[in-house]
């Protein structure tokens, strides 16, 4: 099922703890509109007062060219960024998988429609900030800000906390086959069930 975000104040609140090891996400994404001043935030855990973030993945449209980006803050106003240029078409579905293991350097993978992407990296790696943050889908965590609101649809979204996807795992989540085969899912799923959370809670249109 797809969730439509209106680009203003639609969001999904989730309640994971801080992530200091690995995080992975898979989803299908269909942009509805573009605005040169907008981050279309897909997933974020941010402190709304300091803007320090544990993690953020977005479709960033104020850069030239636009890009898909994962970033986090190491210290106040010091960002670590991993990104790839992404010129999207309004109304077209895209399949996205990313996986990050924090470290020096980070280990990062991003797949777009099943194809591994070559990422550009900026900033200094380190331990991500975690204090006073709220996690959200479709909006910057901790704040309802039009300039961070996702304008489009997300579907088949899954998030893994503390788990990195391998290339083999990511290959199962392609544009045409968004679910793990049953046997592979059983083999891959983390031993602790709560380590694998899916988009299913607190849908909010405020």
mmCIF file of C-alpha atoms in Angstrom:
data_model
loop_
_atom_site.group_PDB
_atom_site.id
_atom_site.type_symbol
_atom_site.label_atom_id
_atom_site.label_comp_id
_atom_site.label_asym_id
_atom_site.label_seq_id
_atom_site.Cartn_x
_atom_site.Cartn_y
_atom_site.Cartn_z
ATOM 1 C CA UNK A 1 0.000 0.000 0.000
ATOM 2 C CA UNK A 2 1.262 3.484 -0.846
ATOM 3 C CA UNK A 3 1.170 6.485 1.477
ATOM 4 C CA UNK A 4 0.632 9.886 -0.124
ATOM 5 C CA UNK A 5 2.451 12.816 1.524
ATOM 6 C CA UNK A 6 1.123 16.294 0.694
ATOM 7 C CA UNK A 7 4.366 18.305 0.880
ATOM 8 C CA UNK A 8 2.992 20.409 3.748
ATOM 9 C CA UNK A 9 2.442 18.557 7.031
ATOM 10 C CA UNK A 10 1.845 14.854 6.392
ATOM 11 C CA UNK A 11 4.115 12.569 8.370
ATOM 12 C CA UNK A 12 4.503 9.148 9.936
ATOM 13 C CA UNK A 13 5.930 9.140 13.458
ATOM 14 C CA UNK A 14 8.061 6.159 14.452
ATOM 15 C CA UNK A 15 9.724 5.448 17.761
ATOM 16 C CA UNK A 16 13.075 3.704 17.339
ATOM 17 C CA UNK A 17 16.000 4.378 19.604
ATOM 18 C CA UNK A 18 19.207 6.002 18.461
ATOM 19 C CA UNK A 19 21.273 4.277 15.783
ATOM 20 C CA UNK A 20 25.052 4.199 16.208
ATOM 21 C CA UNK A 21 25.974 1.085 14.208
ATOM 22 C CA UNK A 22 23.953 0.509 11.012
ATOM 23 C CA UNK A 23 20.665 1.479 9.388
ATOM 24 C CA UNK A 24 19.065 0.281 6.143
ATOM 25 C CA UNK A 25 15.905 1.244 4.278
ATOM 26 C CA UNK A 26 14.048 0.015 1.202
ATOM 27 C CA UNK A 27 11.037 1.655 -0.437
ATOM 28 C CA UNK A 28 9.327 2.637 -3.658
ATOM 29 C CA UNK A 29 9.081 6.387 -4.207
ATOM 30 C CA UNK A 30 6.969 8.455 -6.602
ATOM 31 C CA UNK A 31 7.530 12.249 -6.495
ATOM 32 C CA UNK A 32 4.416 14.395 -6.978
ATOM 33 C CA UNK A 33 6.025 17.830 -7.323
ATOM 34 C CA UNK A 34 9.371 19.594 -7.075
ATOM 35 C CA UNK A 35 10.307 22.841 -5.385
ATOM 36 C CA UNK A 36 13.804 24.258 -5.683
ATOM 37 C CA UNK A 37 13.848 25.177 -1.979
ATOM 38 C CA UNK A 38 12.662 21.826 -0.611
ATOM 39 C CA UNK A 39 14.209 18.715 0.903
ATOM 40 C CA UNK A 40 11.816 15.832 0.378
ATOM 41 C CA UNK A 41 12.608 13.916 3.579
ATOM 42 C CA UNK A 42 11.872 10.200 3.417
ATOM 43 C CA UNK A 43 13.376 9.191 6.749
ATOM 44 C CA UNK A 44 14.864 11.339 9.510
ATOM 45 C CA UNK A 45 15.755 11.329 13.204
ATOM 46 C CA UNK A 46 16.514 14.932 14.138
ATOM 47 C CA UNK A 47 16.546 17.357 17.062
ATOM 48 C CA UNK A 48 14.232 20.174 15.910
ATOM 49 C CA UNK A 49 15.955 22.778 18.108
ATOM 50 C CA UNK A 50 19.571 22.103 17.118
ATOM 51 C CA UNK A 51 18.969 20.384 13.754
ATOM 52 C CA UNK A 52 21.509 17.777 14.810
ATOM 53 C CA UNK A 53 20.539 14.460 13.294
ATOM 54 C CA UNK A 54 21.180 10.809 13.937
ATOM 55 C CA UNK A 55 20.289 10.124 10.290
ATOM 56 C CA UNK A 56 18.431 11.660 7.366
ATOM 57 C CA UNK A 57 17.650 10.336 3.901
ATOM 58 C CA UNK A 58 16.046 12.708 1.419
ATOM 59 C CA UNK A 59 15.441 13.697 -2.176
ATOM 60 C CA UNK A 60 17.247 17.032 -2.149
ATOM 61 C CA UNK A 61 15.977 19.507 -4.728
ATOM 62 C CA UNK A 62 17.704 22.777 -3.825
ATOM 63 C CA UNK A 63 21.032 21.469 -5.077
ATOM 64 C CA UNK A 64 22.037 21.513 -8.745
ATOM 65 C CA UNK A 65 21.626 18.818 -9.839
ATOM 66 C CA UNK A 66 19.055 17.343 -7.452
ATOM 67 C CA UNK A 67 20.219 14.299 -5.530
ATOM 68 C CA UNK A 68 19.417 11.436 -3.197
ATOM 69 C CA UNK A 69 21.330 12.014 0.026
ATOM 70 C CA UNK A 70 22.019 10.323 3.348
ATOM 71 C CA UNK A 71 23.529 12.557 6.029
ATOM 72 C CA UNK A 72 24.112 12.864 9.760
ATOM 73 C CA UNK A 73 25.764 15.310 12.161
ATOM 74 C CA UNK A 74 29.032 14.415 13.863
ATOM 75 C CA UNK A 75 29.245 17.589 15.957
ATOM 76 C CA UNK A 76 27.206 20.782 15.965
ATOM 77 C CA UNK A 77 26.910 22.017 12.343
ATOM 78 C CA UNK A 78 29.367 19.371 11.092
ATOM 79 C CA UNK A 79 27.664 17.096 8.559
ATOM 80 C CA UNK A 80 28.676 13.817 6.967
ATOM 81 C CA UNK A 81 27.015 13.417 3.543
ATOM 82 C CA UNK A 82 26.748 10.605 0.997
ATOM 83 C CA UNK A 83 24.848 11.412 -2.191
ATOM 84 C CA UNK A 84 24.225 10.708 -5.864
ATOM 85 C CA UNK A 85 22.714 12.947 -8.547
ATOM 86 C CA UNK A 86 19.058 12.101 -9.127
ATOM 87 C CA UNK A 87 17.026 13.772 -11.865
ATOM 88 C CA UNK A 88 13.561 12.364 -11.235
ATOM 89 C CA UNK A 89 10.362 12.540 -13.245
ATOM 90 C CA UNK A 90 7.148 13.595 -11.509
ATOM 91 C CA UNK A 91 4.703 10.692 -11.309
ATOM 92 C CA UNK A 92 7.262 7.958 -11.993
ATOM 93 C CA UNK A 93 7.909 5.196 -9.471
ATOM 94 C CA UNK A 94 11.507 4.546 -8.355
ATOM 95 C CA UNK A 95 12.813 1.754 -6.157
ATOM 96 C CA UNK A 96 15.414 2.784 -3.567
ATOM 97 C CA UNK A 97 17.558 0.750 -1.176
ATOM 98 C CA UNK A 98 20.218 2.275 1.050
ATOM 99 C CA UNK A 99 22.384 0.810 3.788
ATOM 100 C CA UNK A 100 24.855 2.620 6.052
ATOM 101 C CA UNK A 101 27.298 1.369 8.668
ATOM 102 C CA UNK A 102 28.820 4.254 10.609
ATOM 103 C CA UNK A 103 32.589 4.307 10.948
ATOM 104 C CA UNK A 104 35.806 5.875 9.731
ATOM 105 C CA UNK A 105 35.090 5.611 6.900
ATOM 106 C CA UNK A 106 31.370 4.816 6.711
ATOM 107 C CA UNK A 107 30.299 1.821 4.661
ATOM 108 C CA UNK A 108 27.470 2.972 2.401
ATOM 109 C CA UNK A 109 25.462 1.385 -0.409
ATOM 110 C CA UNK A 110 22.642 2.877 -2.478
ATOM 111 C CA UNK A 111 20.627 1.054 -5.130
ATOM 112 C CA UNK A 112 18.278 2.855 -7.503
ATOM 113 C CA UNK A 113 15.909 0.612 -9.470
ATOM 114 C CA UNK A 114 18.174 -2.317 -8.636
ATOM 115 C CA UNK A 115 21.379 -0.646 -9.857
ATOM 116 C CA UNK A 116 24.253 0.096 -7.459
ATOM 117 C CA UNK A 117 25.092 3.812 -7.425
ATOM 118 C CA UNK A 118 28.495 5.499 -7.122
ATOM 119 C CA UNK A 119 28.259 7.949 -4.234
ATOM 120 C CA UNK A 120 29.989 11.240 -3.542
ATOM 121 C CA UNK A 121 31.050 11.741 0.079
ATOM 122 C CA UNK A 122 31.584 15.017 1.932
ATOM 123 C CA UNK A 123 32.426 15.926 5.523
ATOM 124 C CA UNK A 124 34.238 13.992 8.230
ATOM 125 C CA UNK A 125 33.051 10.600 9.450
ATOM 126 C CA UNK A 126 32.370 10.030 13.116
ATOM 127 C CA UNK A 127 29.751 9.035 15.665
ATOM 128 C CA UNK A 128 26.319 10.495 14.799
ATOM 129 C CA UNK A 129 24.600 12.818 17.268
ATOM 130 C CA UNK A 130 21.623 11.255 19.060
ATOM 131 C CA UNK A 131 20.337 13.634 21.770
ATOM 132 C CA UNK A 132 16.748 14.918 21.929
ATOM 133 C CA UNK A 133 15.687 13.578 18.548
ATOM 134 C CA UNK A 134 12.414 12.414 17.008
ATOM 135 C CA UNK A 135 12.150 9.933 14.137
ATOM 136 C CA UNK A 136 9.712 10.508 11.272
ATOM 137 C CA UNK A 137 8.905 9.381 7.762
ATOM 138 C CA UNK A 138 7.990 12.120 5.289
ATOM 139 C CA UNK A 139 9.157 15.023 7.440
ATOM 140 C CA UNK A 140 12.304 16.162 9.230
ATOM 141 C CA UNK A 141 12.268 14.529 12.670
ATOM 142 C CA UNK A 142 11.112 16.785 15.489
ATOM 143 C CA UNK A 143 9.577 19.496 13.333
ATOM 144 C CA UNK A 144 6.795 20.017 10.829
ATOM 145 C CA UNK A 145 8.524 22.225 8.279
ATOM 146 C CA UNK A 146 7.227 22.820 4.763
ATOM 147 C CA UNK A 147 10.801 23.015 3.469
ATOM 148 C CA UNK A 148 11.421 19.415 4.529
ATOM 149 C CA UNK A 149 8.039 17.845 3.758
ATOM 150 C CA UNK A 150 7.871 14.986 1.291
ATOM 151 C CA UNK A 151 5.601 15.705 -1.686
ATOM 152 C CA UNK A 152 4.863 12.320 -3.203
ATOM 153 C CA UNK A 153 4.177 8.680 -2.365
ATOM 154 C CA UNK A 154 6.074 5.963 -0.522
ATOM 155 C CA UNK A 155 5.239 2.262 -0.743
ATOM 156 C CA UNK A 156 6.644 -1.089 0.390
ATOM 157 C CA UNK A 157 8.797 0.640 2.962
ATOM 158 C CA UNK A 158 10.965 -1.337 5.370
ATOM 159 C CA UNK A 159 13.586 -0.081 7.834
ATOM 160 C CA UNK A 160 16.276 -2.137 9.556
ATOM 161 C CA UNK A 161 17.916 -0.712 12.680
ATOM 162 C CA UNK A 162 21.354 -2.025 13.580
ATOM 163 C CA UNK A 163 21.507 -4.101 10.393
ATOM 164 C CA UNK A 164 23.401 -3.521 7.148
ATOM 165 C CA UNK A 165 22.099 -5.010 3.892
ATOM 166 C CA UNK A 166 24.570 -6.862 1.731
ATOM 167 C CA UNK A 167 24.580 -6.595 -2.047
ATOM 168 C CA UNK A 168 22.833 -9.979 -2.165
ATOM 169 C CA UNK A 169 20.126 -8.815 0.236
ATOM 170 C CA UNK A 170 19.599 -5.603 -1.710
ATOM 171 C CA UNK A 171 19.319 -7.499 -4.973
ATOM 172 C CA UNK A 172 16.176 -9.201 -3.654
ATOM 173 C CA UNK A 173 14.493 -5.830 -3.246
ATOM 174 C CA UNK A 174 14.339 -4.795 -6.875
ATOM 175 C CA UNK A 175 11.885 -2.559 -8.685
ATOM 176 C CA UNK A 176 9.889 -5.598 -9.797
ATOM 177 C CA UNK A 177 10.174 -7.758 -6.681
ATOM 178 C CA UNK A 178 9.885 -5.644 -3.556
ATOM 179 C CA UNK A 179 9.511 -8.464 -1.041
ATOM 180 C CA UNK A 180 12.065 -10.958 0.153
ATOM 181 C CA UNK A 181 11.337 -14.570 -0.844
ATOM 182 C CA UNK A 182 10.127 -16.371 2.276
ATOM 183 C CA UNK A 183 13.196 -18.567 2.732
ATOM 184 C CA UNK A 184 15.597 -15.667 2.264
ATOM 185 C CA UNK A 185 13.621 -13.472 4.633
ATOM 186 C CA UNK A 186 13.852 -16.104 7.364
ATOM 187 C CA UNK A 187 17.597 -16.390 6.842
ATOM 188 C CA UNK A 188 18.206 -12.652 6.767
ATOM 189 C CA UNK A 189 15.862 -11.371 9.455
ATOM 190 C CA UNK A 190 17.754 -10.227 12.585
ATOM 191 C CA UNK A 191 17.603 -12.590 15.526
ATOM 192 C CA UNK A 192 15.857 -9.897 17.574
ATOM 193 C CA UNK A 193 12.471 -9.328 15.970
ATOM 194 C CA UNK A 194 12.245 -5.684 17.040
ATOM 195 C CA UNK A 195 15.413 -4.947 15.067
ATOM 196 C CA UNK A 196 13.267 -5.050 11.926
ATOM 197 C CA UNK A 197 10.493 -2.467 11.881
ATOM 198 C CA UNK A 198 8.130 -1.591 9.037
ATOM 199 C CA UNK A 199 5.985 1.393 8.106
ATOM 200 C CA UNK A 200 2.839 0.639 10.105
ATOM 201 C CA UNK A 201 2.322 3.123 12.932
ATOM 202 C CA UNK A 202 1.150 6.644 13.771
ATOM 203 C CA UNK A 203 0.086 7.878 10.329
ATOM 204 C CA UNK A 204 -0.678 11.545 10.994
ATOM 205 C CA UNK A 205 -2.151 14.335 8.875
ATOM 206 C CA UNK A 206 -2.123 17.346 11.155
#
